[in-house]
């Protein structure tokens, strides 16, 4: 009899312990997740699932056209949910921008963010440019007023073609190293107009944050007899 009573008491205590376990949603991804619940009661509900089209972290060249690829959203049962977006992206200015996507159903709102990095990279330097300078023309560093820039041998190199201006037209290529918005031209040499001397030059500069102009400070020496010389000058390249 005592043994029966003991087993009965243990059974009651175990049943009571089980009954006292707090119930609730135990899925941490649910809108109504209960971190105190010890037993899932099947009441979990969910906000919409947002899927980005394209990468969540995107890098684009400044001063280029870019279209937001957008996002889609659906409920757990597959029903489509409308997505609202709020963008701060300004592709005309270097910076880090965000696009915030939101989707809402009866259970709440989901938010996903895309980061867009607008940068100066090799693509920003390429193309046709016009030049304004104080470099002295034929007796100094005779820069061509409308050079073309093309890609070099790697992503950190560009080539300013039709670099100099001579009596018979433009000529020469300047080999430039770039690092983001910075440009460096190592010491180099080309023939002076008329073929009577050489033009030695080097330079460094920076591109503006809008990607539409950059300025190079040149150090030069023109070895043409009598009319030659040396000095420093500034040239602004604009699109």
Coordinates of C-alpha atoms in Angstrom, one line a residue:
X1 CA 0.0 0.0 0.0
X2 CA 2.8 2.4 0.9
X3 CA 4.5 1.6 -2.4
X4 CA 1.4 2.3 -4.3
X5 CA 0.9 5.6 -2.5
X6 CA 4.5 6.6 -3.3
X7 CA 4.2 5.9 -7.0
X8 CA 0.9 7.8 -7.1
X9 CA 2.5 10.8 -5.6
X10 CA 5.5 10.7 -8.0
X11 CA 3.1 10.4 -11.0
X12 CA 1.1 13.4 -9.8
X13 CA 4.2 15.5 -9.4
X14 CA 5.5 14.5 -12.8
X15 CA 2.2 15.3 -14.4
X16 CA 2.1 18.7 -12.6
X17 CA 5.6 19.5 -13.7
X18 CA 4.8 18.7 -17.3
X19 CA 1.6 20.7 -17.1
X20 CA 3.5 23.8 -15.7
X21 CA 5.9 24.0 -18.6
X22 CA 5.3 27.3 -20.4
X23 CA 3.9 26.9 -23.9
X24 CA 4.4 29.2 -26.8
X25 CA 6.1 29.7 -30.2
X26 CA 9.7 28.4 -30.0
X27 CA 10.8 29.4 -33.5
X28 CA 13.2 32.3 -33.2
X29 CA 12.4 33.4 -36.8
X30 CA 8.7 33.8 -36.0
X31 CA 7.0 37.2 -35.3
X32 CA 5.7 35.9 -31.9
X33 CA 8.7 34.0 -30.7
X34 CA 8.7 33.4 -27.0
X35 CA 12.1 32.9 -25.5
X36 CA 10.6 31.7 -22.2
X37 CA 8.5 28.9 -23.8
X38 CA 9.6 25.3 -23.0
X39 CA 7.1 23.6 -25.3
X40 CA 6.0 24.7 -28.8
X41 CA 2.3 25.1 -29.0
X42 CA 2.1 25.5 -32.8
X43 CA 1.0 29.2 -32.7
X44 CA 4.0 30.6 -34.6
X45 CA 3.2 33.3 -37.1
X46 CA 5.5 34.9 -39.6
X47 CA 6.1 38.3 -41.3
X48 CA 6.8 38.3 -45.1
X49 CA 10.0 36.8 -46.5
X50 CA 11.9 39.4 -48.6
X51 CA 14.2 38.2 -51.3
X52 CA 16.7 40.7 -52.9
X53 CA 17.2 40.6 -56.6
X54 CA 21.0 40.8 -57.0
X55 CA 23.6 41.2 -54.3
X56 CA 22.9 42.8 -50.9
X57 CA 26.2 44.7 -51.2
X58 CA 26.7 46.4 -54.6
X59 CA 29.6 48.6 -55.9
X60 CA 29.1 50.9 -58.9
X61 CA 31.1 53.6 -60.7
X62 CA 30.3 57.2 -59.9
X63 CA 28.7 59.2 -62.7
X64 CA 27.1 56.1 -64.3
X65 CA 23.5 55.1 -64.7
X66 CA 22.3 52.4 -62.2
X67 CA 18.9 50.9 -61.7
X68 CA 17.8 49.3 -58.5
X69 CA 17.1 45.6 -59.3
X70 CA 14.5 45.5 -56.6
X71 CA 13.2 42.8 -54.3
X72 CA 10.3 40.4 -54.0
X73 CA 8.3 39.3 -50.9
X74 CA 5.9 36.4 -50.0
X75 CA 4.1 34.9 -47.1
X76 CA 5.1 31.5 -45.8
X77 CA 2.3 30.0 -47.9
X78 CA 3.7 31.6 -51.0
X79 CA 1.2 34.4 -51.3
X80 CA 2.8 37.5 -52.9
X81 CA 3.2 40.6 -50.7
X82 CA 3.9 44.1 -52.0
X83 CA 7.4 45.5 -51.4
X84 CA 8.0 49.2 -50.6
X85 CA 11.4 50.7 -51.0
X86 CA 13.2 53.8 -49.8
X87 CA 16.4 54.7 -51.6
X88 CA 19.2 57.2 -50.7
X89 CA 21.4 56.3 -53.7
X90 CA 23.0 59.2 -55.6
X91 CA 25.1 57.7 -58.4
X92 CA 26.5 61.1 -59.2
X93 CA 28.4 61.4 -56.0
X94 CA 30.9 59.1 -54.3
X95 CA 29.5 57.6 -51.0
X96 CA 27.9 54.7 -49.3
X97 CA 24.1 54.5 -49.7
X98 CA 21.3 52.3 -48.7
X99 CA 18.0 51.0 -50.1
X100 CA 15.5 49.9 -47.4
X101 CA 12.8 47.4 -48.5
X102 CA 9.8 46.7 -46.4
X103 CA 6.9 44.3 -46.7
X104 CA 3.9 44.0 -44.3
X105 CA 1.2 41.4 -43.5
X106 CA -1.2 40.8 -40.6
X107 CA 1.7 39.5 -38.5
X108 CA 4.0 42.5 -38.8
X109 CA 6.7 44.0 -41.1
X110 CA 10.0 42.7 -42.5
X111 CA 12.8 45.0 -43.4
X112 CA 15.8 44.3 -45.6
X113 CA 18.6 46.7 -46.5
X114 CA 20.8 46.8 -49.6
X115 CA 24.1 48.7 -49.5
X116 CA 25.3 50.5 -52.6
X117 CA 28.9 51.8 -52.7
X118 CA 29.4 54.5 -55.3
X119 CA 33.2 54.7 -56.0
X120 CA 35.8 56.0 -58.3
X121 CA 37.3 53.0 -60.1
X122 CA 39.0 52.3 -63.4
X123 CA 35.8 52.8 -65.3
X124 CA 35.5 56.3 -64.0
X125 CA 38.7 57.3 -65.7
X126 CA 37.9 55.9 -69.2
X127 CA 36.6 57.9 -72.2
X128 CA 37.1 61.2 -73.9
X129 CA 38.2 64.3 -72.0
X130 CA 38.9 67.9 -72.6
X131 CA 41.9 69.6 -71.1
X132 CA 42.4 73.1 -69.6
X133 CA 46.0 73.8 -68.6
X134 CA 48.8 76.3 -67.9
X135 CA 51.6 74.1 -69.1
X136 CA 53.1 76.4 -71.7
X137 CA 52.2 74.8 -75.1
X138 CA 55.0 74.0 -77.5
X139 CA 57.7 75.5 -75.4
X140 CA 56.6 73.7 -72.3
X141 CA 54.6 70.6 -71.8
X142 CA 52.4 70.6 -74.9
X143 CA 49.3 68.7 -73.7
X144 CA 46.7 67.7 -76.2
X145 CA 43.4 69.4 -75.5
X146 CA 41.2 66.3 -76.2
X147 CA 42.9 63.1 -75.2
X148 CA 41.3 59.7 -74.8
X149 CA 41.8 57.4 -71.8
X150 CA 41.7 53.7 -72.1
X151 CA 42.3 50.8 -69.7
X152 CA 45.8 49.6 -69.0
X153 CA 47.3 46.2 -68.3
X154 CA 45.4 45.8 -65.0
X155 CA 42.7 47.5 -62.9
X156 CA 45.2 49.9 -61.4
X157 CA 46.4 51.2 -64.7
X158 CA 45.1 53.6 -67.3
X159 CA 46.6 55.1 -70.5
X160 CA 46.2 58.7 -71.6
X161 CA 46.4 58.3 -75.4
X162 CA 47.0 61.2 -77.7
X163 CA 48.7 62.7 -74.7
X164 CA 50.8 65.5 -76.3
X165 CA 50.2 68.0 -79.1
X166 CA 52.8 68.5 -81.9
X167 CA 53.0 70.4 -85.1
X168 CA 51.5 67.5 -87.1
X169 CA 48.9 66.5 -84.5
X170 CA 48.6 64.7 -81.2
X171 CA 50.9 61.9 -80.1
X172 CA 52.3 59.9 -77.2
X173 CA 50.8 57.8 -74.4
X174 CA 51.1 58.5 -70.7
X175 CA 51.1 55.4 -68.5
X176 CA 49.2 56.2 -65.2
X177 CA 48.7 54.3 -62.0
X178 CA 45.4 54.8 -60.2
X179 CA 44.2 54.1 -56.7
X180 CA 40.6 55.0 -56.3
X181 CA 40.4 58.7 -57.0
X182 CA 44.2 59.2 -57.0
X183 CA 46.4 59.2 -60.2
X184 CA 50.2 59.0 -60.5
X185 CA 52.4 59.3 -63.6
X186 CA 55.9 58.0 -63.1
X187 CA 58.8 59.9 -64.7
X188 CA 58.6 59.3 -68.5
X189 CA 59.9 60.9 -71.7
X190 CA 58.6 61.6 -75.2
X191 CA 59.8 63.5 -78.2
X192 CA 59.3 67.3 -78.2
X193 CA 57.4 69.0 -81.1
X194 CA 59.7 69.4 -84.1
X195 CA 61.9 66.5 -83.0
X196 CA 64.7 68.7 -81.6
X197 CA 64.5 67.6 -78.0
X198 CA 62.6 65.6 -75.5
X199 CA 59.8 66.2 -73.0
X200 CA 60.4 64.7 -69.7
X201 CA 57.4 64.6 -67.3
X202 CA 55.8 63.1 -64.2
X203 CA 52.6 63.9 -62.4
X204 CA 50.1 63.3 -59.7
X205 CA 46.5 64.3 -59.0
X206 CA 43.0 63.5 -57.8
X207 CA 39.5 63.0 -59.4
X208 CA 36.6 65.0 -58.0
X209 CA 33.9 63.1 -56.1
X210 CA 31.4 63.5 -59.0
X211 CA 33.7 61.6 -61.4
X212 CA 33.4 64.3 -64.0
X213 CA 36.8 66.0 -63.7
X214 CA 40.3 65.5 -62.3
X215 CA 43.4 67.6 -62.0
X216 CA 47.0 66.6 -62.5
X217 CA 50.0 68.6 -61.3
X218 CA 52.9 68.0 -63.8
X219 CA 56.6 68.5 -63.4
X220 CA 58.2 68.8 -66.8
X221 CA 61.4 69.5 -68.7
X222 CA 61.5 70.4 -72.4
X223 CA 65.0 69.9 -73.8
X224 CA 64.4 71.7 -77.1
X225 CA 67.4 74.1 -77.6
X226 CA 66.8 77.8 -77.0
X227 CA 62.9 77.5 -76.6
X228 CA 62.9 74.7 -74.1
X229 CA 62.6 75.0 -70.3
X230 CA 61.3 73.3 -67.2
X231 CA 58.7 73.8 -64.5
X232 CA 55.5 72.7 -62.9
X233 CA 52.0 73.2 -64.2
X234 CA 48.4 72.1 -63.6
X235 CA 45.9 70.5 -66.0
X236 CA 42.2 69.9 -65.4
X237 CA 40.6 67.1 -67.4
X238 CA 36.8 67.4 -67.8
X239 CA 34.0 65.3 -69.3

